[in-house]
Coordinates of C-alpha atoms in Angstrom, one line a residue:
M11 CA -8.0 62.0 91.0
M12 CA -8.1 65.7 90.4
R13 CA -5.6 67.9 88.5
I14 CA -4.5 70.8 90.6
L15 CA -2.3 73.9 90.0
V16 CA -0.5 75.5 93.1
T17 CA 1.1 78.9 92.6
G18 CA 4.2 79.8 94.7
A19 CA 4.9 76.0 94.8
A20 CA 8.6 76.3 95.8
G21 CA 7.7 78.4 98.8
F22 CA 6.9 77.5 102.4
I23 CA 3.2 76.8 102.6
A24 CA 2.6 76.0 99.0
S25 CA 5.3 73.3 98.9
H26 CA 3.6 71.5 101.9
L27 CA 0.3 71.8 100.1
C28 CA 1.7 70.3 97.0
E29 CA 2.9 67.3 99.0
K30 CA -0.4 67.0 100.8
L31 CA -2.4 67.0 97.6
K32 CA 0.0 64.5 96.0
S33 CA -0.4 62.2 99.0
L34 CA -4.1 62.2 98.5
G35 CA -3.6 60.9 95.0
H36 CA -4.1 64.0 93.0
D37 CA -2.1 65.1 89.9
V38 CA -0.2 68.2 91.1
Y39 CA 1.5 71.0 89.1
G40 CA 3.2 74.1 90.5
I41 CA 4.4 77.4 89.3
D42 CA 7.0 79.6 90.9
N43 CA 9.2 82.5 89.7
F44 CA 12.1 81.6 92.2
N45 CA 12.5 85.3 93.0
D46 CA 15.3 86.4 95.4
Y47 CA 13.2 87.9 98.2
Y48 CA 15.1 85.3 100.3
D49 CA 17.8 82.8 99.4
V50 CA 16.8 81.0 96.2
K51 CA 18.7 78.0 97.4
L52 CA 15.9 77.3 99.9
K53 CA 13.3 77.3 97.2
E54 CA 15.5 75.0 95.1
L55 CA 15.7 72.7 98.1
N56 CA 11.9 72.6 98.3
A57 CA 11.5 72.2 94.5
S58 CA 13.9 69.3 94.7
D59 CA 11.8 67.6 97.3
L60 CA 8.7 68.1 95.2
A61 CA 10.4 66.8 92.0
Q62 CA 11.2 63.6 93.8
Q63 CA 7.5 63.1 94.3
G64 CA 6.7 63.7 90.7
I65 CA 5.4 67.2 91.0
V66 CA 6.0 69.4 88.0
I67 CA 6.9 73.0 88.6
F68 CA 6.7 75.7 85.9
R69 CA 9.5 78.2 86.4
K70 CA 7.9 81.5 85.4
D71 CA 6.4 84.7 86.8
L72 CA 2.6 85.0 87.1
N73 CA 2.9 88.3 85.3
D74 CA 4.1 86.5 82.2
D75 CA 2.0 84.9 79.5
L76 CA 0.6 81.7 81.1
G77 CA -0.7 79.9 78.0
D78 CA 1.8 77.1 78.4
V79 CA 0.9 76.6 82.0
F80 CA -2.8 76.2 81.0
A81 CA -2.1 73.8 78.2
T82 CA -3.3 71.5 80.9
A83 CA -6.8 72.0 82.2
Y84 CA -7.0 72.0 86.0
D85 CA -9.9 71.1 88.4
Y86 CA -8.6 73.4 91.1
V87 CA -6.2 76.4 91.3
F88 CA -4.7 77.2 94.7
H89 CA -3.1 80.7 94.6
L90 CA -0.4 81.1 97.3
A91 CA 2.2 83.1 95.3
A92 CA 2.6 86.5 96.8
Q93 CA 5.0 89.2 97.9
P94 CA 5.0 88.5 101.6
G95 CA 6.0 90.3 104.8
I96 CA 6.2 93.9 105.9
S97 CA 9.8 94.6 105.2
S98 CA 10.7 98.3 104.8
D99 CA 13.0 97.1 102.0
T100 CA 10.1 96.1 99.9
T101 CA 8.5 98.8 97.8
L102 CA 4.9 99.4 97.2
E103 CA 5.5 98.7 93.5
E104 CA 6.7 95.2 94.3
Y105 CA 3.7 94.5 96.4
V106 CA 1.4 95.8 93.7
N107 CA 3.1 93.8 91.0
N108 CA 3.2 90.5 92.8
N109 CA -0.1 90.7 94.8
I110 CA -2.4 92.6 92.5
Y111 CA -1.2 92.5 88.9
A112 CA 0.0 88.9 89.2
T113 CA -3.3 87.8 90.6
Q114 CA -5.2 89.6 87.9
N115 CA -3.1 88.1 85.1
L116 CA -3.6 84.6 86.6
L117 CA -7.4 85.2 86.8
E118 CA -7.5 86.3 83.2
A119 CA -5.5 83.3 82.1
I120 CA -8.0 81.0 83.9
L121 CA -11.0 82.8 82.3
K122 CA -9.3 82.4 78.9
Y123 CA -7.9 78.9 79.1
N124 CA -9.6 77.1 82.0
P125 CA -13.0 78.7 82.7
D126 CA -14.6 75.5 83.9
V127 CA -12.2 75.2 86.9
K128 CA -14.2 73.8 89.9
S129 CA -12.7 76.4 92.3
F130 CA -10.1 79.2 92.4
V131 CA -8.8 79.2 96.0
N132 CA -7.3 82.5 96.8
I133 CA -4.9 82.4 99.8
A134 CA -5.2 85.7 101.8
T135 CA -3.9 86.7 105.2
S136 CA -5.1 87.9 108.6
S137 CA -3.1 91.1 107.9
V138 CA -6.1 92.4 106.0
Y139 CA -7.9 92.8 109.3
G140 CA -5.3 95.4 110.5
I141 CA -3.6 96.0 113.8
E142 CA -5.8 93.4 115.6
A143 CA -7.1 90.3 113.8
T144 CA -9.5 88.9 116.4
V145 CA -12.8 89.0 114.5
D146 CA -14.8 86.8 112.2
E147 CA -15.1 87.1 108.4
T148 CA -18.1 89.4 108.5
E149 CA -16.0 92.3 110.0
P150 CA -14.6 95.0 107.6
A151 CA -11.0 94.8 106.6
K152 CA -8.7 97.5 108.0
P153 CA -5.2 96.7 106.6
V154 CA -2.3 99.0 107.7
S155 CA 0.6 97.6 105.7
F156 CA 1.3 97.5 101.9
Y157 CA 1.2 93.7 102.3
G158 CA -2.3 93.7 103.8
V159 CA -3.6 96.3 101.4
T160 CA -2.4 94.5 98.3
K161 CA -3.5 91.1 99.5
L162 CA -7.0 92.5 100.2
A163 CA -7.0 93.9 96.6
G164 CA -6.0 90.5 95.2
E165 CA -8.7 88.8 97.2
Q166 CA -11.4 91.2 95.9
L167 CA -10.3 90.8 92.3
A168 CA -11.0 87.0 92.7
L169 CA -14.3 87.5 94.6
G170 CA -15.4 90.1 92.1
L171 CA -15.4 87.4 89.4
Q172 CA -17.4 85.2 91.7
R173 CA -20.0 87.9 92.3
T174 CA -20.5 88.3 88.6
G175 CA -20.8 84.6 88.0
K176 CA -17.6 84.3 86.0
L177 CA -15.6 82.1 88.3
N178 CA -16.2 79.8 91.4
T179 CA -13.9 81.3 94.1
C180 CA -13.3 81.3 97.8
S181 CA -10.6 83.2 99.8
V182 CA -8.8 81.8 102.8
R183 CA -7.2 84.1 105.3
L184 CA -4.2 82.5 107.1
Y185 CA -2.9 83.2 110.6
S186 CA 0.8 83.2 111.6
V187 CA 1.8 80.0 109.9
Y188 CA 5.1 78.3 111.0
G189 CA 6.8 75.0 110.6
P190 CA 9.5 73.3 108.5
R191 CA 10.5 75.4 105.4
E192 CA 9.4 78.6 107.1
R193 CA 11.1 81.6 105.4
P194 CA 14.4 82.6 106.9
E195 CA 13.3 86.1 108.1
K196 CA 10.2 84.7 109.9
L197 CA 10.1 84.3 113.6
Y198 CA 10.8 80.6 114.3
T199 CA 13.4 79.9 111.6
K200 CA 15.3 83.0 112.6
L201 CA 15.0 82.1 116.3
I202 CA 16.3 78.6 115.7
E203 CA 19.2 79.8 113.5
N204 CA 20.3 82.5 115.9
L205 CA 20.1 80.2 118.9
Y206 CA 22.1 77.5 117.1
Y207 CA 24.9 79.9 116.1
D208 CA 24.7 82.1 119.2
K209 CA 23.9 85.2 117.1
P210 CA 22.0 88.2 118.6
F211 CA 18.3 88.1 117.7
P212 CA 16.7 91.5 116.6
L213 CA 13.7 92.0 118.8
F214 CA 11.4 94.9 118.0
E215 CA 10.3 97.0 120.9
G216 CA 7.0 95.7 122.3
S217 CA 6.9 92.6 120.1
V218 CA 7.3 90.2 123.0
K219 CA 3.8 91.1 124.2
H220 CA 2.3 90.6 120.7
E221 CA -0.3 87.8 120.7
R222 CA -0.5 85.4 117.8
S223 CA -2.5 82.4 116.6
F224 CA 0.7 80.6 115.6
T225 CA -0.6 77.8 113.3
Y226 CA 1.3 74.8 112.3
V227 CA 1.7 74.4 108.5
G228 CA 0.4 70.8 108.6
D229 CA -2.9 71.9 110.1
I230 CA -3.2 74.7 107.4
V231 CA -2.7 72.4 104.5
E232 CA -5.2 69.9 106.0
G233 CA -7.7 72.8 106.0
L234 CA -6.9 73.8 102.4
A235 CA -7.1 70.3 101.1
A236 CA -10.5 69.9 102.7
I237 CA -11.9 72.4 100.1
I238 CA -11.6 69.7 97.4
G239 CA -15.1 68.3 96.9
K240 CA -16.7 71.2 98.9
E241 CA -16.4 73.9 96.2
A242 CA -20.2 74.5 96.0
K243 CA -20.3 74.9 99.7
V244 CA -17.5 77.4 99.9
N245 CA -18.1 79.3 96.7
G246 CA -18.0 83.1 97.4
E247 CA -16.9 82.6 101.0
I248 CA -14.1 84.2 103.0
I249 CA -12.7 81.7 105.5
N250 CA -10.3 82.2 108.4
L251 CA -7.8 79.4 108.8
G252 CA -5.6 79.4 111.9
T253 CA -5.8 78.1 115.4
D254 CA -7.8 79.5 118.3
E255 CA -4.9 78.8 120.6
V256 CA -3.1 82.2 121.3
N257 CA 0.5 82.6 122.4
T258 CA 2.7 85.7 123.0
T259 CA 5.9 86.1 121.0
Q260 CA 7.7 85.8 124.4
E261 CA 6.0 82.3 124.9
G262 CA 7.2 81.3 121.4
I263 CA 10.7 82.4 122.1
H264 CA 10.7 80.5 125.4
A265 CA 9.5 77.3 123.7
V266 CA 12.3 77.4 121.3
E267 CA 14.8 78.1 124.0
V268 CA 13.6 75.1 126.0
I269 CA 13.6 72.7 123.0
M270 CA 17.1 73.8 122.0
N271 CA 18.3 74.1 125.6
K272 CA 19.9 77.5 124.9
Q273 CA 19.3 81.1 125.9
L274 CA 18.7 83.7 123.2
I275 CA 20.9 86.8 122.9
I276 CA 18.6 89.8 122.4
D277 CA 19.3 92.8 120.1
N278 CA 16.7 95.3 120.9
K279 CA 15.3 97.3 118.0
P280 CA 12.8 100.2 117.7
P281 CA 9.1 99.3 117.0
R282 CA 8.4 98.0 113.5
K283 CA 5.8 99.9 111.4
G284 CA 2.9 97.7 110.3
D285 CA 3.2 95.0 112.9
Q286 CA 0.0 93.5 114.2
Q287 CA -0.5 93.8 117.9
R288 CA -2.8 90.7 118.3
T289 CA -4.2 88.0 116.2
A290 CA -6.7 85.4 117.5
A291 CA -8.2 83.3 114.7
V292 CA -12.0 82.9 114.8
I293 CA -12.4 79.7 112.9
D294 CA -16.0 78.7 113.5
K295 CA -16.8 79.0 109.7
A296 CA -13.8 76.7 108.8
K297 CA -15.0 74.2 111.3
N298 CA -18.5 74.2 110.0
L299 CA -17.7 74.3 106.2
L300 CA -14.6 72.2 106.1
G301 CA -14.6 70.1 109.2
Y302 CA -11.4 71.9 110.1
E303 CA -9.8 71.1 113.4
P304 CA -6.2 72.2 114.1
K305 CA -4.4 69.6 116.2
T306 CA -0.8 70.6 116.6
T307 CA 0.3 72.4 119.7
L308 CA 2.9 75.1 119.6
K309 CA 5.4 72.8 121.4
Q310 CA 4.9 70.0 118.9
G311 CA 5.1 72.2 115.9
I312 CA 8.3 74.0 117.1
Q313 CA 9.9 70.6 117.8
K314 CA 9.2 69.6 114.2
Q315 CA 10.6 72.8 112.9
V316 CA 13.8 72.5 115.0
D317 CA 14.3 68.9 113.8
W318 CA 13.9 70.1 110.2
Y319 CA 16.4 72.9 110.6
L320 CA 19.0 70.7 112.2
E321 CA 18.6 68.0 109.5
K322 CA 18.7 70.4 106.6
F323 CA 21.2 73.0 107.6
T324 CA 23.6 71.7 110.3
K325 CA 24.9 68.5 108.8

């Protein structure tokens, strides 16, 4: 049994990771600041699910003093907490505070209190690649959004410590993750909600043609959990984690319409600055290093997300 800390634990992907690690018999702790980027009630719902499984969550910001969090020594730290998205309502200062300063403060706390951690697993994003994320990990990053730029900076803060021999670290770049608990402003949760309530869906010009490696959250957490025990093999590595199945946004919309047996009302909007045109995950390294093999089709994953939404929010 390993003792593991997961940051952003009340959020979408991290809450699933906590559950996965707990199911494998590990002792899991979480930390989350429960900020109001989206409805805090959703995070409280996730936190309640985790608490019922015996997962302890520290309610504090990563920019605060973390001495109490590290009163426990951890074998692994999975860093998923971040300022997400490309919303024009989010300032550069918020991205810098939550993606750079918070990461640095966490790393400093680990070096001070928990320097023997087996691995610090930084969770990055395909957004660091830029307009098109269709390349392997050897290609240079070319981010175009505040989100992508600051996530790349956080990744390099962690890898810099690895290069100087101070910390075992790897960084995992995720691709278009969806599934139960997905944030309310993200594509599929918003599609499901707007279809259910017959509300117009804001569709940015050109976005129906965007191509994405839509990856089911269950496959993502399987890949992350596979790092445990392979820390020597992945130390210093950047690893893409997604699916090599590519679908257009239009295909995603159609899949939800078919499952819910309803037609979406479209509210056309101007193009959104910073949107990626195409993502296609190159996951050869993840397959080789982690034995990673995504198995969930888009139809299967959306069905699970629709079932979750109807159970949690319509009864």
